[in-house]
Coordinates of C-alpha atoms and ligand atoms in Angstrom, one line a residue:
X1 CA -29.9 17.7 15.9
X2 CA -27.4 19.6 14.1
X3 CA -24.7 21.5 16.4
X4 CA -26.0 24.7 16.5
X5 CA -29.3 23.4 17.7
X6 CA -27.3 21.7 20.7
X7 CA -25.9 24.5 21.4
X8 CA -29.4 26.2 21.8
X9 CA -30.6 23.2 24.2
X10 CA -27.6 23.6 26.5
X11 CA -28.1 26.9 27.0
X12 CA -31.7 27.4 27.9
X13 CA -30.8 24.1 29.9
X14 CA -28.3 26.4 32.0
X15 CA -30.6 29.0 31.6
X16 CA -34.0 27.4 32.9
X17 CA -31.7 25.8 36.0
X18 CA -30.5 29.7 36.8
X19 CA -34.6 30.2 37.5
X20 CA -34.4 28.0 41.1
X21 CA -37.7 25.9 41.7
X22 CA -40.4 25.7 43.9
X23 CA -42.4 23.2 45.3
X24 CA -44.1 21.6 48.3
X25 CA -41.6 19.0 50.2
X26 CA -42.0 17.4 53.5
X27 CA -39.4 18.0 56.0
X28 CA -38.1 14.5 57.4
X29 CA -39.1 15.7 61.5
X30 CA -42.5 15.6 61.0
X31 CA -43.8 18.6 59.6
X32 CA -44.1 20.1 56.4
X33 CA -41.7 22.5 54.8
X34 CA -42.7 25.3 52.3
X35 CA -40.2 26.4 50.1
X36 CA -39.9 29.8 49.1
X37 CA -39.3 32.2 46.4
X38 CA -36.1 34.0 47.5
X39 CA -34.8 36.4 45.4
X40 CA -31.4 34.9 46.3
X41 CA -32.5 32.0 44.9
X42 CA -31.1 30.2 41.3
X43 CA -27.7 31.1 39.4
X44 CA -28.7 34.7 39.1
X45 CA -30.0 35.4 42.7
X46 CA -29.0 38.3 44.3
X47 CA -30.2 39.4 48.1
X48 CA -33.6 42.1 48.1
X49 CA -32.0 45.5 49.9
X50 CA -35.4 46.2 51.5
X51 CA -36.0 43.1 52.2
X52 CA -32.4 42.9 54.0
X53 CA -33.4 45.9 56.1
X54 CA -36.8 44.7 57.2
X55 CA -35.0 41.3 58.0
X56 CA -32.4 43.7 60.0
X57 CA -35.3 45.9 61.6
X58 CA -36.5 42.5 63.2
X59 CA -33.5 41.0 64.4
X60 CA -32.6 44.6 65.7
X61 CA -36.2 45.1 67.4
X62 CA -36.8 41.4 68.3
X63 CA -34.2 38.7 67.7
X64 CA -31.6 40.4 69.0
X65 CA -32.8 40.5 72.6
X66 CA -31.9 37.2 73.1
X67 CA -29.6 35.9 69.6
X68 CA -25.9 37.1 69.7
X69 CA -24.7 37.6 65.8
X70 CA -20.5 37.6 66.9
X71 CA -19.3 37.8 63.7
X72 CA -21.6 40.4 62.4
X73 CA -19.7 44.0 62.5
X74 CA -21.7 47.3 62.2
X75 CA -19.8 48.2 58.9
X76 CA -20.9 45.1 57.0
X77 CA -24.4 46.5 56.7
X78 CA -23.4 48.9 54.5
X79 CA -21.3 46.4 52.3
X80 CA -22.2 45.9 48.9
X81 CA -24.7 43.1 47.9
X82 CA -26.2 43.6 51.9
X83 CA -29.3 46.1 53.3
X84 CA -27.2 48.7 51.3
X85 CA -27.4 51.3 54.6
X86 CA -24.9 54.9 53.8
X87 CA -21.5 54.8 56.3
X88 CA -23.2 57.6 58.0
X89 CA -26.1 55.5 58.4
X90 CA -23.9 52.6 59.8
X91 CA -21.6 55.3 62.0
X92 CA -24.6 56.9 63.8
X93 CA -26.7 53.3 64.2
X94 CA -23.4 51.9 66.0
X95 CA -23.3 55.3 68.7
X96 CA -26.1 54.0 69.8
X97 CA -24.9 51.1 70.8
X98 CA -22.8 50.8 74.2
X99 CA -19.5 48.6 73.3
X100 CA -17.1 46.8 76.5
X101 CA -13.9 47.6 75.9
X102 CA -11.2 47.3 78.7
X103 CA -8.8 49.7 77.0
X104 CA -11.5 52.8 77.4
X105 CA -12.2 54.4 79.8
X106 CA -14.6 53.2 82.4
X107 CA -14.4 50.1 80.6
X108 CA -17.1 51.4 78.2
X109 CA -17.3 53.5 75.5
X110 CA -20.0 54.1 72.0
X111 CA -20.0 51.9 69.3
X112 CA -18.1 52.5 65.9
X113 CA -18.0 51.2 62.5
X114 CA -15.9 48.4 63.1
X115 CA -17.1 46.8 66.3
X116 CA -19.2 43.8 66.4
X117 CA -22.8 43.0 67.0
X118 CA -22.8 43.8 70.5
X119 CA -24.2 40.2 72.2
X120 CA -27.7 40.5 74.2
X121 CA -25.7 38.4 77.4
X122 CA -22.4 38.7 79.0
X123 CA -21.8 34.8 79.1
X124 CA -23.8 32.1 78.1
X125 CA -24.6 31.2 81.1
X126 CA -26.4 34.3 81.4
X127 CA -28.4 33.7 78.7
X128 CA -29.4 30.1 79.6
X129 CA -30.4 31.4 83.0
X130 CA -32.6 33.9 81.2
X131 CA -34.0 31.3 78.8
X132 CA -35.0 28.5 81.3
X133 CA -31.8 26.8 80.7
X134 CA -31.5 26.9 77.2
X135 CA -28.9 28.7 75.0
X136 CA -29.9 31.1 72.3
X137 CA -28.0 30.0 69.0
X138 CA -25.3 32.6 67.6
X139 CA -27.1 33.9 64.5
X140 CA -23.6 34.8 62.3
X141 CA -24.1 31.0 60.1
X142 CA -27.1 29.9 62.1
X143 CA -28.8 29.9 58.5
X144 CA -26.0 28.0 57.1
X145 CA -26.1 25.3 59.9
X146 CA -29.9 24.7 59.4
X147 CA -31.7 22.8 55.9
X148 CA -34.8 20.9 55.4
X149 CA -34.7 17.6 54.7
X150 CA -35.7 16.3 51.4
X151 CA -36.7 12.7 50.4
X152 CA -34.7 11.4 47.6
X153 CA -35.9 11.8 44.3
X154 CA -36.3 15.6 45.4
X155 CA -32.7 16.5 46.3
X156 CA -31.5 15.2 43.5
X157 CA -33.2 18.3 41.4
X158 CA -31.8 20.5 43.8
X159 CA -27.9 19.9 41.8
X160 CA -29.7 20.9 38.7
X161 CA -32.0 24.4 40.3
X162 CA -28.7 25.5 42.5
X163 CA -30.8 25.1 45.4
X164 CA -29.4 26.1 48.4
X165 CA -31.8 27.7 50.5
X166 CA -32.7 25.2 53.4
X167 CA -31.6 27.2 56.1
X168 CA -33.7 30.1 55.1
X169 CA -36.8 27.7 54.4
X170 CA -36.0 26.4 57.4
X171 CA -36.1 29.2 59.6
X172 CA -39.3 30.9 57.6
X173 CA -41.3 27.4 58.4
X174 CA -39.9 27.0 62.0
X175 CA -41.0 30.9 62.7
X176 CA -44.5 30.3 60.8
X177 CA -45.4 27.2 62.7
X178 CA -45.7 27.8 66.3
X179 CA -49.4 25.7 67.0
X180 CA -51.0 24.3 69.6
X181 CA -49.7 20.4 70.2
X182 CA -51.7 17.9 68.6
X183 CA -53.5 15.2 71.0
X184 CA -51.4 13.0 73.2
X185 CA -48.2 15.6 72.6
X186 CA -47.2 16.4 75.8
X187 CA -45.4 20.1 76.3
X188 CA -42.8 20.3 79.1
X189 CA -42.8 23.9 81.2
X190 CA -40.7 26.2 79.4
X191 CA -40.7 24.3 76.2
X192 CA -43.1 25.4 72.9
X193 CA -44.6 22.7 70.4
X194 CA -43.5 23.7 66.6
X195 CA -45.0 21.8 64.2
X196 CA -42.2 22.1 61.9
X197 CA -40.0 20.3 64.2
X198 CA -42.5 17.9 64.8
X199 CA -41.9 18.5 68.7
X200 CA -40.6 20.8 71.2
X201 CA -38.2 23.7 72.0
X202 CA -37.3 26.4 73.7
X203 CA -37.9 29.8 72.3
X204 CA -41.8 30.5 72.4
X205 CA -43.3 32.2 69.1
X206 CA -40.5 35.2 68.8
X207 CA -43.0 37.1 66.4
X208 CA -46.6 37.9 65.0
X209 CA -49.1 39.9 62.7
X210 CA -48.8 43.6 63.5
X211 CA -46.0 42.9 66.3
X212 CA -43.2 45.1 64.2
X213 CA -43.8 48.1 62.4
X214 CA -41.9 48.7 59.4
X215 CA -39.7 51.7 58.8
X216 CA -41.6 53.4 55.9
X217 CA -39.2 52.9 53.0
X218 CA -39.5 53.4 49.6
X219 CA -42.4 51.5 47.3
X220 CA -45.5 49.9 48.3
X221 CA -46.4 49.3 51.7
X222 CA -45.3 45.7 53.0
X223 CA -47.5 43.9 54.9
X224 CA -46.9 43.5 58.8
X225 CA -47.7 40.0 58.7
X226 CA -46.0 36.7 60.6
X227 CA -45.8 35.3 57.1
X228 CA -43.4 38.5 55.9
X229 CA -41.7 38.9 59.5
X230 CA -40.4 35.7 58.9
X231 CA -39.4 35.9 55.2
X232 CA -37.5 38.9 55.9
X233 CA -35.6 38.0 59.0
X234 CA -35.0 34.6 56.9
X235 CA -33.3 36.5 54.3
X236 CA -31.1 38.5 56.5
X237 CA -30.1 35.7 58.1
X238 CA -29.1 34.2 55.5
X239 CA -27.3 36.9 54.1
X240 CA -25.5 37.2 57.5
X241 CA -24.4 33.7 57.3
X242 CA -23.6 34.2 53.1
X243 CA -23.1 37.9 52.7
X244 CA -20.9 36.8 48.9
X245 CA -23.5 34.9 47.6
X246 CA -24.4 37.2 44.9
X247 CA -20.6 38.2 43.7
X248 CA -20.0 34.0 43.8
X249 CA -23.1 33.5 41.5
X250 CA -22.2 36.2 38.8
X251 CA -18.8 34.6 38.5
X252 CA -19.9 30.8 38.3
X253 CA -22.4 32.1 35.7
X254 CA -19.2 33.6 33.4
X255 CA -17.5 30.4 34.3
X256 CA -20.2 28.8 33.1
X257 CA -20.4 31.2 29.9
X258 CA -16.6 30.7 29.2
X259 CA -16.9 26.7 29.0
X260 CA -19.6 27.0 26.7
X261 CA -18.2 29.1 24.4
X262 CA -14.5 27.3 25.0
X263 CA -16.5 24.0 24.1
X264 CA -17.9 25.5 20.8
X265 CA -14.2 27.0 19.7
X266 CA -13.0 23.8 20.4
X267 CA -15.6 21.7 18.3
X268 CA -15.0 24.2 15.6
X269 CA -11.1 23.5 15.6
X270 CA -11.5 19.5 15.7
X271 CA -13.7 19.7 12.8
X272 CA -11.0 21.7 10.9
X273 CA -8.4 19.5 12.2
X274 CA -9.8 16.7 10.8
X275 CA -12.1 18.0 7.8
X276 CA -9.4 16.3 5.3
X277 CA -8.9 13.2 7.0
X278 CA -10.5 10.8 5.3
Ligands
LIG301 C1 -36.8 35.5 74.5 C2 -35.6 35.1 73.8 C3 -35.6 34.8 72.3 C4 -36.0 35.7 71.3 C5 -36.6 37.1 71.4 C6 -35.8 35.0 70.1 N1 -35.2 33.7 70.4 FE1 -34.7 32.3 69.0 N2 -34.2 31.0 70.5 C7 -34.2 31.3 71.8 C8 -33.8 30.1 72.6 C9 -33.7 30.0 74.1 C10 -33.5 29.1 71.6 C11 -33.0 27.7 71.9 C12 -34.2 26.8 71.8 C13 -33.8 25.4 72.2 O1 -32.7 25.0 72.2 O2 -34.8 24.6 72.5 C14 -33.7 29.7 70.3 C15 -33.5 29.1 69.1 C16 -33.7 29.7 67.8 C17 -33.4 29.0 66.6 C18 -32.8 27.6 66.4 C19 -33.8 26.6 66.4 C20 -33.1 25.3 66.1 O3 -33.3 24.7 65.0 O4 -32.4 24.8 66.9 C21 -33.7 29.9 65.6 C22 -33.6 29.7 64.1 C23 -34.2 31.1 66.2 N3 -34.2 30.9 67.6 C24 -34.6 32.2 65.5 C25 -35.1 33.4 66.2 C26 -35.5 34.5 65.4 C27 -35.6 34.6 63.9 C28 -35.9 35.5 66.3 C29 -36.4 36.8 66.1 C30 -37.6 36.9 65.3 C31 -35.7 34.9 67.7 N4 -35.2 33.6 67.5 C32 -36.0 35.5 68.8 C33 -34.7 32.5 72.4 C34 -35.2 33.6 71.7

């Protein structure tokens, strides 16, 4: 192959690994894990805005009566590469929202900008005693905490497709698999089988089809569906947990631009260098 021609390879190589995969993989507890598509997916992801804001609709409507997201402020979703909401949007969403503060009057005063994600329970202990004991997870890096499990030789491809969207797979399959417990399963008061998990836990089915109805935004109308509940609130959880991801991706990609070109220069110069050495 002459140089040029390697040159080619390399870069549709780069290229075709910038596309991000996707397949059918088992999860190691049990179930089954479907990947898929994200649009945040492969070296030129970036995050969906609409989808973002359905994903936010449902945590806001649903998720959030139970899920604390601490790190989350107000002014974030209005932060480039997120659900892309105006400042006025952002300003008049957070008045809404009753914040605690000590230093204001009556110990209470409207939400701003700046505050955070006011937290559905005072304590934890609260919100155990209103789930049967058990503790809501924060959702600020819940997504980044969670991944399927792959068995080897899959995750090796995932170094060559960038893929690093187990946490949202693995909250879109844990949402989309609440069924009835096979034969022999036995279900503990209080606890819900999830056949994703391949057992037990407990926060019963938090959504399904029809159970949210979408602010009508711009484009075609999306389908109120389980399936696209959980894809959305999958995505904004994971851009809650990564809201950079897209900024990161653009400048590995000129990184990745700049050492192939740097490479070429370079082969060029040795190739001068040594044209008379014989
Ligand atoms: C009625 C309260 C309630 C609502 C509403 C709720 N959850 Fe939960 N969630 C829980 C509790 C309780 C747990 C802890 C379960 C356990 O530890 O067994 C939990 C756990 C989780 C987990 C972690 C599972 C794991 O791997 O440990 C995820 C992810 C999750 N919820 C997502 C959601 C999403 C997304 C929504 C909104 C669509 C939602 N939850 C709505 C109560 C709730």
């Amino acid at each position: 192959m002459k140089f040029t021609q390697k040159l080619a390879a390399a870069a549709v190589l780069v290229l075709s690994m910038g596309m991000g995969g996707s397949a059918a993989l088992a999860a190691e507890e049990g179930g089954h894990a479907e990947q898929q598509n994200w649009t945040f997916a492969g070296l030129f992801g970036t995050y969906d805005e609409h989808q973002l804001q359905r994903g936010f609709q449902i945590f806001r409507e649903v998720c959030s009566n139970c899920h604390s997201a601490n790190l989350l402020a107000f002014r974030n979703l209005s932060e480039e590469g997120g659900p892309g909401f105006s400042e006025e949007q952002v300003k008049a969403l957070a008045e809404t929202y009753t914040i605690e503060d000590a230093e204001a009057e009556g110990g209470e005063r409207s939400g701003v900008a700046a505050d955070r994600w006011p937290a559905p329970f005072a304590s934890d202990q609260d919100a155990r005693d209103a789930n049967g004991g058990a503790l809501p997870p924060d959702f600020s890096v819940l997504a980044k905490a969670r991944g399927i499990h792959q068995p080897f030789p899959f995750w090796v491809f995932n170094y060559f497709t960038a893929y690093q969207e187990g946490g949202a797979d693995y909250i879109y399959n844990l949402l989309v698999n609440y069924h009835e417990a096979p034969e022999g399963v036995e279900v503990p008061p209080g606890q819900y089988y999830n056949s994703f998990l391949g057992g037990t836990l407990a926060m019963g089915p938090p959504l399904d089809d029809g159970f949210v109805t979408y602010e009508a935004g711009e484009g075609e109308a999306v389908p109120e569906t389980l399936e696209q509940y959980s894809k959305d609130i999958s995505a904004f959880m994971y851009w809650m947990a990564d809201p950079h991801l897209a900024e990161r991706k653009a400048t590995g990609f000129r990184v990745l631009i700049f050492l192939i070109v740097f490479a070429a220069l370079m082969y060029l110069v040795k190739r001068r260098l040594w044209a008379n050495a014989h």
